[in-house]
């Protein structure tokens, strides 16, 4: 990443919001942004109450925010159902016939679903869940391809107060099992399969494998998507279509406490076990609604497309909830960006006249590498706003996105946030804030972001430090599911009452935030978080492995590549075949995204005298091939000498 940082430091190209954009935007000038920002920080209750009042509540709140660090409650006393705001509200406002989803499957099949139809399908499936005994507070695991039913399943859970936990379709059976156990889920919603690069991902088979060693699940709902053969277990497994045929579509939105849990989403941390991030209803709703409205500047005639998967937080906040809360029309695509080739996205932008497009820097870098011929010839003139998320964007990728995709006329919102924050925290407001390649610019309303040094003092411009948030915000995580102590230790123990994001950052003299990357043992591989400890524990579970240390290496395409240093047990021969076997083993225990790019066999790993693996040295070896830093605490120099060779 050091090249990126250097080019960041030299970056001074600034792009003011185009006048034509600002004129029509909700927030039209930097002065207007600053005034609203000031108010949102000085008087957050007034600011958030105003936003919340644009939505429908079944009972009003007593307090906007109660803050007992590190626990926050938002809109205490209120009753609300997020799906009433995503669906019913638009029907009541005469927008029932407006298109909610423009869905396209990887093989090219298409569906257009109006708000009325979406409401109908959500109510049907919610009744099917109820009919099978699933009730408010039950945890339901969703493991689906990117079909409309993935969103329908999430909303159906929310409709009845069931807590969804979506698991990315690329994760393995073991990962499903871990999440079932941790959340104590009682039901699973899946599909026979999903399409990915022309092949069928065997989703139902993976669920079966996970359920072989977890018996808490009473119902498995299976959508027919690929018509691949699946095994149906009597009394447990049922087809989506059969279950929805048994019920009617009358399903009033249940009145839930504003702090009722909405979902658990697992994310990697610096230990082996993923954390179940818990989000609740009212604050998350207001946070995703307001960020979508202001940052994507959503207008009634926009066609919005976020290319994320609902298995990640981006797919929760900016596919399933935020856009629907805003009554927007959105595109959902099932498959890979390069299927059948790298022109797929641009063909779809042209066809659906997409006006707001939100993707990850890693995808942009893959498009650049594939070549402009996949973009040329498509009419991208419908685009008016571009966004990125998930990792720092390098200036080269930013400029290509700006010029080649945006035609030099679309602002780019580089949005910094996390699974934990629930909604975007730092991003330009597109009609107001001047943008520069590589910076997420300014905090969103109500977000009191700062950079702290080791002692908890804010650092000055251009000094690096730790990114923190000093005030609570509506969509913040409430805890780690079943592990409040880990919640306190991870985010709140370094600085009292202040949220530690885990990212390194700096500000410039204009107050822009430049995010450098994770400070903990979490990698960012193609915009996805991956704990080095998770990969290490998968590796050491293999019978041939004695010890493993995993580090990131800068990678032009993926941001970071996964490098594993492995020592094998006595008597085991190392070979290319073993390396391959270990890669597949990690793929099987976590998912394909965790497969090490490189396995380096070593006779010993460099350790401190107290036995800790010196990852810093391993990282350095990966990045530069040699060691320059301090090695005085190293236990055995021969380990390093061998690795440098
Ligand atoms: C990184 C994704 C730089 C960061 C929404 C953060 C970013 C982690 C950006 C969260 C950005 C996300 N610029 N880095 N615009 N957005 N990150 O939980 O390291 O999957 O802590 O949430 O991604 O990843 P997560």
XYZ file of C-alpha atoms and ligand atoms in Angstrom:
670
model
C 0.000 0.000 0.000
C 3.002 2.324 0.353
C 2.756 3.469 -3.279
C -0.841 4.423 -2.714
C 0.020 6.449 0.316
C 2.703 8.294 -1.570
C 0.442 9.116 -4.449
C -2.166 10.197 -1.909
C 0.242 12.660 -0.410
C 0.963 14.197 -3.778
C -2.665 14.337 -4.794
C -3.943 17.850 -5.279
C -6.340 17.660 -8.202
C -9.669 19.001 -6.965
C -12.989 18.728 -8.758
C -15.759 21.101 -7.759
C -19.311 19.773 -8.005
C -20.582 20.441 -11.567
C -22.993 23.413 -11.526
C -25.641 21.384 -13.363
C -25.478 18.766 -10.625
C -25.577 21.184 -7.689
C -28.538 23.097 -9.074
C -30.771 20.048 -8.867
C -29.180 18.495 -5.791
C -30.714 18.509 -2.321
C -27.658 20.157 -0.844
C -26.255 22.713 -3.237
C -23.212 24.302 -1.659
C -20.407 23.724 0.783
C -21.904 26.437 3.006
C -25.186 24.575 3.170
C -23.376 21.329 4.002
C -21.332 23.031 6.713
C -24.337 24.667 8.286
C -26.268 21.415 8.401
C -23.212 19.588 9.674
C -22.755 22.105 12.477
C -26.375 21.752 13.525
C -26.190 17.957 13.389
C -23.208 17.991 15.755
C -24.404 20.742 18.092
C -27.976 19.518 18.313
C -28.150 15.939 17.047
C -31.580 15.302 18.551
C -33.202 18.030 16.474
C -31.370 16.966 13.354
C -32.249 13.272 13.642
C -35.814 13.871 14.775
C -36.369 15.866 11.594
C -35.018 13.035 9.457
C -37.001 10.435 11.392
C -40.195 12.443 10.980
C -40.037 11.928 7.229
C -40.726 8.265 7.956
C -43.713 6.472 9.428
C -43.808 5.415 13.106
C -46.587 3.429 14.698
C -45.891 5.201 17.969
C -43.616 8.230 18.501
C -40.396 8.161 20.545
C -39.830 9.533 24.021
C -36.134 10.276 23.504
C -34.131 10.568 20.307
C -30.958 9.186 21.853
C -29.970 7.797 25.215
C -26.213 7.422 25.460
C -24.691 5.264 28.161
C -21.288 4.671 26.625
C -20.741 2.349 24.909
C -24.444 1.547 24.677
C -26.822 3.739 22.743
C -30.553 3.615 22.320
C -32.206 5.570 19.548
C -35.834 6.610 19.299
C -36.577 4.959 22.624
C -40.211 4.207 23.232
C -41.143 4.324 19.552
C -42.852 1.505 17.664
C -41.949 1.025 14.046
C -41.671 -1.512 11.250
C -38.939 -0.838 8.713
C -40.811 -2.688 5.945
C -43.807 -0.407 6.363
C -41.426 2.383 5.405
C -39.803 0.403 2.579
C -43.123 -0.721 1.093
C -46.525 0.329 2.498
C -45.585 4.011 2.732
C -44.975 4.171 -1.033
C -48.268 2.426 -1.793
C -50.074 4.935 0.425
C -48.323 7.813 -1.358
C -49.568 6.669 -4.749
C -46.281 5.113 -5.841
C -47.396 1.482 -5.853
C -46.871 1.137 -9.593
C -43.372 2.563 -9.500
C -40.668 0.002 -10.290
C -38.813 -1.070 -7.179
C -36.504 -3.718 -8.612
C -35.125 -4.249 -12.096
C -33.585 -7.644 -11.676
C -31.318 -9.459 -14.102
C -30.039 -12.994 -13.666
C -26.604 -13.971 -14.872
C -28.018 -16.092 -17.740
C -29.939 -12.982 -18.896
C -33.412 -13.644 -17.447
C -35.161 -10.477 -16.292
C -37.850 -9.303 -13.908
C -39.321 -5.920 -13.188
C -41.079 -5.675 -9.817
C -43.217 -2.726 -8.744
C -43.500 -1.541 -5.156
C -46.994 -3.074 -5.038
C -45.706 -6.424 -6.262
C -42.777 -6.327 -3.870
C -45.143 -5.576 -1.004
C -47.303 -8.524 -2.066
C -44.360 -10.935 -2.244
C -42.919 -9.815 1.077
C -46.303 -10.254 2.771
C -46.754 -13.711 1.246
C -43.375 -14.934 2.345
C -43.734 -13.329 5.773
C -46.965 -15.280 6.199
C -45.214 -18.446 5.054
C -42.616 -17.892 7.785
C -45.337 -17.307 10.380
C -47.257 -20.332 9.160
C -44.192 -22.418 9.980
C -43.985 -21.104 13.487
C -41.285 -18.468 13.020
C -41.924 -15.538 15.298
C -40.551 -12.218 16.420
C -37.005 -12.460 17.758
C -36.225 -15.800 16.048
C -32.952 -15.843 14.137
C -33.201 -16.824 10.474
C -30.130 -17.493 8.344
C -30.364 -16.415 4.706
C -27.986 -17.983 2.161
C -29.177 -16.911 -1.256
C -27.970 -15.900 -4.692
C -28.555 -12.268 -5.742
C -32.148 -12.809 -6.760
C -35.096 -10.593 -5.853
C -36.108 -13.224 -3.310
C -32.970 -12.502 -1.282
C -34.325 -9.003 -0.602
C -37.847 -10.384 -0.197
C -36.608 -12.869 2.410
C -34.833 -10.138 4.405
C -37.879 -7.877 4.355
C -40.219 -10.775 5.213
C -38.172 -11.459 8.344
C -38.222 -7.781 9.272
C -41.967 -7.655 8.671
C -42.593 -10.138 11.479
C -39.702 -9.132 13.730
C -37.523 -12.165 12.951
C -33.805 -11.330 12.972
C -32.049 -12.147 9.718
C -28.468 -13.160 9.396
C -27.394 -13.192 5.770
C -24.389 -15.324 4.874
C -22.609 -14.478 1.618
C -23.235 -17.175 -1.013
C -19.478 -17.560 -1.534
C -18.946 -18.770 2.031
C -18.514 -22.450 2.829
C -20.628 -24.988 4.718
C -18.307 -24.589 7.735
C -18.897 -20.846 7.754
C -22.656 -21.408 7.635
C -22.406 -23.826 10.549
C -20.368 -21.396 12.676
C -22.939 -18.661 12.082
C -25.885 -20.979 12.795
C -24.312 -21.968 16.076
C -23.391 -18.485 17.146
C -26.798 -17.009 16.310
C -28.766 -20.116 17.378
C -30.823 -19.808 14.206
C -34.066 -21.756 13.906
C -34.626 -21.527 10.151
C -32.670 -21.189 6.911
C -33.770 -19.566 3.667
C -31.784 -20.694 0.646
C -32.054 -21.693 -3.015
C -31.217 -24.836 -4.936
C -28.326 -22.927 -6.484
C -27.180 -19.608 -7.892
C -25.386 -18.678 -11.100
C -21.776 -17.525 -10.964
C -19.650 -17.310 -14.118
C -21.891 -19.773 -15.909
C -21.640 -22.378 -13.157
C -24.114 -23.347 -10.466
C -23.115 -22.625 -6.865
C -24.633 -25.546 -4.886
C -26.227 -23.468 -2.145
C -28.675 -26.069 -0.868
C -25.977 -28.758 -0.727
C -23.805 -26.424 1.362
C -26.699 -25.830 3.750
C -27.246 -29.601 4.041
C -23.601 -30.077 4.920
C -23.783 -27.363 7.584
C -26.960 -28.813 9.053
C -25.367 -32.251 9.427
C -23.705 -30.937 12.579
C -26.241 -28.377 13.820
C -29.707 -29.500 14.797
C -31.369 -26.239 15.871
C -32.950 -25.612 12.469
C -36.576 -26.674 12.126
C -37.326 -25.269 8.660
C -35.334 -24.838 5.476
C -37.097 -22.811 2.768
C -35.714 -23.514 -0.689
C -36.230 -21.287 -3.703
C -36.025 -22.916 -7.147
C -33.480 -20.911 -9.071
C -31.230 -23.186 -11.119
C -33.367 -26.354 -11.131
C -30.275 -28.339 -10.114
C -30.864 -31.567 -8.208
C -31.132 -31.147 -4.469
C -31.951 -33.444 -1.586
C -35.032 -32.428 0.367
C -35.252 -33.693 3.937
C -38.823 -34.578 4.866
C -40.384 -32.461 7.549
C -37.537 -29.942 7.467
C -37.053 -28.779 3.893
C -39.804 -27.090 1.929
C -40.077 -25.250 -1.367
C -40.569 -21.497 -1.291
C -43.366 -21.720 -3.873
C -45.287 -24.427 -2.000
C -45.171 -22.490 1.240
C -46.259 -19.184 -0.290
C -49.123 -20.985 -2.106
C -50.591 -21.977 1.266
C -51.026 -18.445 2.631
C -52.628 -15.141 1.691
C -50.877 -11.796 1.385
C -52.527 -10.075 4.293
C -49.671 -9.423 6.683
C -49.798 -6.165 8.629
C -46.403 -4.817 9.659
C -45.795 -5.802 13.285
C -45.230 -2.847 15.628
C -41.698 -3.340 16.950
C -39.674 -1.429 19.495
C -37.261 0.934 17.812
C -34.465 -1.058 19.482
C -35.801 -4.432 18.304
C -32.942 -6.360 16.637
C -33.156 -6.157 12.855
C -30.207 -8.278 11.823
C -26.924 -9.879 12.746
C -24.162 -9.718 10.165
C -20.895 -11.525 10.758
C -17.634 -9.822 9.945
C -13.973 -10.638 10.421
C -12.045 -9.333 13.367
C -8.541 -9.830 14.612
C -9.288 -13.156 16.286
C -10.290 -16.399 14.604
C -13.997 -16.118 15.277
C -16.114 -13.728 13.157
C -18.113 -11.190 15.125
C -21.903 -11.070 14.937
C -22.568 -7.363 14.491
C -26.026 -6.542 15.831
C -28.116 -3.776 14.291
C -31.520 -2.671 15.516
C -34.541 -1.204 13.785
C -35.276 2.503 14.268
C -31.817 4.049 14.213
C -30.608 1.838 11.375
C -33.682 2.812 9.381
C -33.130 6.532 9.868
C -29.384 6.248 9.196
C -29.699 4.317 5.943
C -32.603 6.493 4.810
C -30.773 9.772 5.379
C -27.407 8.694 3.962
C -29.040 7.342 0.808
C -31.060 10.492 0.391
C -28.190 12.944 0.829
C -25.120 11.050 -0.372
C -26.726 9.443 -3.412
C -28.933 12.507 -3.760
C -31.780 10.164 -4.678
C -34.440 11.831 -6.824
C -37.768 10.315 -7.936
C -36.622 9.520 -11.487
C -33.239 8.017 -10.591
C -32.262 4.467 -11.488
C -29.764 3.326 -8.904
C -27.466 0.336 -9.070
C -25.264 -0.943 -6.265
C -23.231 -3.916 -7.435
C -22.655 -5.401 -3.962
C -24.075 -8.690 -2.712
C -26.655 -8.756 0.086
C -24.178 -10.973 1.941
C -22.207 -7.823 2.876
C -23.257 -4.724 4.788
C -23.284 -2.687 1.565
C -25.995 -4.978 0.229
C -27.985 -4.601 3.438
C -27.856 -0.835 3.756
C -27.664 0.199 0.113
C -29.721 -2.505 -1.642
C -32.213 -4.044 0.761
C -33.048 -1.052 2.940
C -31.776 2.447 2.021
C -32.990 2.633 -1.590
C -36.388 1.111 -0.744
C -36.811 3.510 2.176
C -36.289 6.274 -0.391
C -38.748 4.745 -2.875
C -36.049 4.458 -5.489
C -35.915 2.230 -8.587
C -32.910 -0.043 -8.420
C -31.119 -2.601 -10.545
C -30.108 -5.926 -9.007
C -27.780 -8.258 -10.877
C -27.150 -11.857 -9.932
C -23.799 -12.702 -11.409
C -20.191 -11.823 -12.045
C -19.061 -8.533 -13.635
C -17.077 -10.426 -16.266
C -19.759 -12.804 -17.447
C -19.905 -13.376 -20.339
C -17.264 -10.629 -20.544
C -16.200 -7.351 -18.939
C -18.814 -5.330 -20.811
C -21.708 -6.761 -18.766
C -22.042 -3.830 -16.357
C -21.848 -1.165 -19.080
C -24.347 -2.988 -21.229
C -26.690 -2.995 -18.231
C -26.058 0.685 -17.431
C -27.071 1.481 -21.017
C -30.087 -0.827 -21.023
C -31.574 0.275 -17.701
C -30.438 3.910 -18.043
C -28.720 3.734 -14.679
C -28.161 7.202 -13.208
C -26.415 6.349 -9.903
C -23.791 3.613 -9.890
C -22.054 2.328 -6.741
C -19.235 -0.223 -6.863
C -15.876 -1.223 -5.333
C -12.400 0.016 -6.318
C -11.310 -3.572 -6.896
C -13.941 -3.909 -9.646
C -12.754 -0.657 -11.215
C -9.168 -1.923 -11.249
C -10.307 -5.155 -12.897
C -12.106 -3.152 -15.601
C -9.014 -1.050 -16.243
C -6.931 -4.172 -16.587
C -9.440 -5.806 -18.943
C -9.211 -2.808 -21.280
C -11.304 0.106 -22.523
C -12.687 -1.938 -25.418
C -15.234 -3.389 -22.984
C -16.557 0.083 -22.177
C -16.288 1.749 -25.566
C -19.452 1.753 -27.598
C -21.855 1.707 -24.657
C -24.008 4.709 -23.974
C -23.302 5.695 -20.387
C -24.828 9.164 -20.676
C -27.619 8.311 -18.192
C -25.066 8.300 -15.347
C -25.020 11.375 -13.118
C -23.366 10.119 -9.930
C -20.759 7.459 -9.169
C -19.778 5.891 -5.873
C -17.126 3.620 -4.403
C -16.922 1.645 -1.190
C -14.902 -0.951 0.651
C -11.268 0.108 0.346
C -9.117 3.101 -0.430
C -9.241 3.974 -4.125
C -5.955 4.668 -5.857
C -5.866 7.909 -7.872
C -5.345 6.070 -11.176
C -8.528 4.035 -10.696
C -10.373 7.149 -9.534
C -9.386 9.139 -12.648
C -10.377 6.293 -14.963
C -13.750 5.956 -13.242
C -14.265 9.715 -13.371
C -13.346 10.157 -17.025
C -14.068 6.857 -18.724
C -17.269 5.890 -16.901
C -18.489 9.263 -15.680
C -17.515 11.177 -18.824
C -15.908 13.821 -16.607
C -19.331 15.075 -15.510
C -20.322 12.822 -12.583
C -19.214 13.470 -9.010
C -17.719 10.431 -7.277
C -18.767 9.714 -3.716
C -15.942 7.749 -2.070
C -17.821 6.389 0.935
C -16.023 5.249 4.072
C -17.947 3.119 6.523
C -18.052 -0.348 8.079
C -20.341 -3.254 8.923
C -20.322 -1.802 12.432
C -21.322 1.714 11.433
C -24.383 0.471 9.526
C -24.396 3.459 7.226
C -21.931 5.691 5.394
C -19.887 7.845 7.796
C -17.482 9.833 5.649
C -18.293 10.824 2.079
C -18.668 13.871 -0.075
C -22.176 15.304 -0.344
C -22.082 15.316 -4.134
C -23.649 18.693 -4.940
C -21.700 20.474 -2.234
C -18.262 19.106 -1.417
C -15.316 19.359 -3.839
C -13.737 15.959 -4.467
C -10.159 14.757 -4.834
C -8.987 11.331 -5.968
C -8.376 9.137 -2.929
C -10.174 10.958 -0.141
C -13.604 10.175 1.285
C -13.611 13.912 2.153
C -15.943 15.034 4.944
C -18.001 13.371 7.677
C -21.713 12.835 7.140
C -24.228 14.681 9.311
C -24.016 13.744 12.954
C -20.707 11.949 12.511
C -18.113 13.417 14.847
C -15.040 11.895 13.218
C -11.516 12.643 14.397
C -7.982 11.265 14.256
C -6.411 10.446 17.586
C -2.843 9.801 18.615
C -1.855 7.083 21.085
C -2.756 9.264 24.057
C -6.252 10.106 22.846
C -5.449 13.631 21.631
C -6.689 14.760 18.209
C -3.760 15.145 15.797
C -3.292 18.085 13.457
C -3.697 18.104 9.668
C -1.384 15.757 7.766
C -0.453 13.762 10.840
C -1.441 10.135 10.789
C -3.385 8.502 13.585
C -6.358 6.366 14.484
C -9.774 7.101 13.079
C -12.395 7.511 15.820
C -16.000 8.660 16.175
C -16.706 10.735 19.267
C -20.505 10.813 19.334
C -23.122 8.070 18.920
C -24.949 7.859 15.568
C -28.320 6.245 14.802
C -27.144 3.257 12.748
C -24.256 2.285 15.023
C -23.881 -1.344 16.040
C -25.500 -2.025 19.402
C -23.260 -4.882 20.436
C -21.600 -8.074 19.251
C -24.267 -10.737 19.419
C -23.889 -12.710 22.653
C -20.536 -11.108 23.400
C -20.915 -7.648 24.865
C -17.482 -7.892 26.445
C -15.859 -8.314 23.031
C -17.899 -5.313 21.830
C -16.464 -3.215 24.671
C -12.929 -4.518 24.243
C -12.798 -4.162 20.476
C -14.271 -0.723 19.913
C -14.393 1.161 23.189
C -11.438 0.197 25.336
C -8.694 2.222 23.698
C -10.330 5.616 24.269
C -13.097 5.928 26.817
C -16.539 6.550 25.299
C -15.028 6.953 21.837
C -15.544 4.492 18.965
C -12.319 3.085 17.546
C -12.816 2.196 13.885
C -9.637 0.165 13.456
C -8.482 2.225 10.463
C -5.508 4.506 10.152
C -6.209 7.901 8.605
C -5.171 11.531 8.373
C -6.881 14.791 7.507
C -5.565 17.451 5.147
C -5.695 21.177 5.673
C -9.151 21.359 4.038
C -10.575 18.927 6.589
C -10.731 15.994 4.168
C -10.256 12.516 5.629
C -7.780 10.193 3.905
C -8.225 6.587 4.967
C -5.022 4.580 4.854
C -6.227 1.114 5.840
C -6.666 -1.302 8.735
C -4.422 -1.050 11.756
C -5.318 -4.495 13.083
C -4.774 -7.976 11.689
C -7.610 -7.648 9.247
C -6.894 -7.744 5.525
C -8.917 -6.051 2.843
C -9.006 -8.448 -0.088
C -10.979 -7.126 -3.050
C -12.927 -4.895 -0.690
C -13.779 -7.775 1.645
C -12.645 -8.006 5.224
C -10.680 -11.078 6.101
C -9.078 -11.817 9.458
C -5.547 -13.218 9.235
C -6.329 -15.295 12.345
C -9.307 -16.899 10.594
C -7.105 -18.069 7.732
C -4.425 -19.210 10.178
C -6.852 -21.308 12.188
C -8.156 -22.888 8.982
C -4.564 -23.738 7.999
C -3.504 -25.230 11.327
C -6.628 -27.405 11.288
C -5.057 -29.247 8.340
C -3.210 -32.395 9.528
C 0.024 -31.501 7.705
C 0.396 -28.043 9.237
C 2.323 -27.266 12.407
C 2.183 -23.480 12.369
C 0.927 -20.754 10.089
C 1.203 -16.991 9.874
C -0.860 -15.034 7.388
C -0.065 -11.536 6.185
C -1.194 -9.217 3.408
C 0.904 -8.242 0.423
C 0.028 -5.153 -1.664
C -1.719 -6.288 -4.841
C -2.551 -4.177 -7.880
C -5.922 -5.776 -8.436
C -7.176 -7.004 -5.074
C -5.727 -4.256 -2.885
C -4.211 -6.931 -0.682
C -3.275 -10.510 -1.496
C -3.190 -13.254 1.137
C 0.231 -14.751 1.837
C 0.542 -17.700 4.205
C 3.826 -18.759 5.807
C 3.469 -22.387 6.816
C 5.641 -24.826 8.731
C 4.709 -28.481 8.344
C 4.789 -31.278 10.904
C 7.863 -33.482 11.164
C 7.991 -36.101 8.466
C 5.723 -34.210 6.036
C 7.238 -33.365 2.638
C 6.424 -29.936 1.265
C 5.390 -29.768 -2.393
C 3.343 -27.768 -4.875
C 0.620 -30.339 -4.445
C 0.529 -29.764 -0.710
C 0.358 -26.005 -1.282
C -2.583 -26.553 -3.597
C -4.246 -28.822 -1.094
C -3.846 -26.209 1.639
C -5.329 -23.481 -0.544
C -8.348 -25.665 -1.244
C -8.598 -26.552 2.406
C -8.881 -22.863 3.322
C -11.422 -22.396 0.528
C -13.461 -25.212 1.968
C -13.292 -24.009 5.553
C -13.987 -20.313 4.899
C -14.798 -19.629 1.255
C -12.980 -18.974 -2.008
C -12.155 -15.347 -1.100
C -9.927 -16.565 1.735
C -7.736 -18.873 -0.364
C -4.120 -17.774 0.077
C -2.620 -16.374 -3.123
C 0.735 -17.630 -2.019
C 1.827 -20.379 0.334
C 5.433 -20.136 1.490
C 6.782 -23.151 3.322
C 9.306 -22.297 6.015
C 11.294 -24.388 8.434
C 10.568 -21.960 11.282
C 8.718 -18.675 11.651
C 10.407 -15.579 13.072
C 9.344 -15.137 16.688
C 10.007 -12.786 19.536
C 11.674 -14.157 22.649
C 8.243 -14.488 24.206
C 7.109 -16.634 21.304
C 4.980 -14.190 19.317
C 5.210 -14.478 15.544
C 6.755 -11.291 14.149
C 4.259 -10.494 11.421
C 5.869 -7.150 10.737
C 8.922 -8.995 9.428
C 6.812 -11.339 7.343
C 4.947 -8.406 5.839
C 8.202 -6.726 5.028
C 9.565 -9.818 3.382
C 6.407 -10.035 1.273
C 6.495 -6.410 0.256
C 10.212 -5.902 -0.305
C 11.908 -9.298 -0.135
C 14.172 -8.174 2.703
C 14.248 -6.893 6.261
C 15.335 -3.403 7.142
C 13.611 -2.679 10.448
C 14.475 -3.469 14.027
C 15.029 -7.160 14.683
C 16.515 -6.967 18.172
C 13.674 -8.915 19.754
C 13.961 -11.711 17.223
C 14.559 -15.064 18.812
C 16.374 -16.829 15.987
C 18.013 -15.008 13.085
C 18.321 -18.110 10.973
C 14.541 -18.114 10.525
C 14.747 -14.739 8.808
C 17.824 -15.613 6.823
C 16.037 -18.666 5.442
C 12.905 -16.712 4.563
C 14.834 -13.951 2.805
C 16.318 -16.551 0.524
C -12.417 -0.309 4.580
C -17.661 -2.046 4.076
C -11.040 3.331 2.478
C -11.950 0.165 5.933
C -18.667 -0.901 3.921
C -13.073 -0.288 6.846
C -12.580 1.800 3.217
C -13.478 -1.596 6.234
C -13.626 2.504 2.573
C -14.907 -1.964 6.519
C -13.272 3.679 1.826
C -14.458 0.797 3.607
N -11.971 4.042 1.814
N -11.305 2.221 3.174
N -14.172 4.390 1.144
N -14.767 1.851 2.832
N -13.144 0.741 3.835
O -17.121 -3.890 7.288
O -10.739 -0.479 6.263
O -16.837 -4.805 4.951
O -12.671 -0.439 8.179
O -17.689 -2.500 5.377
O -13.282 -1.406 4.824
O -15.277 -3.111 5.797
P -16.749 -3.662 5.872
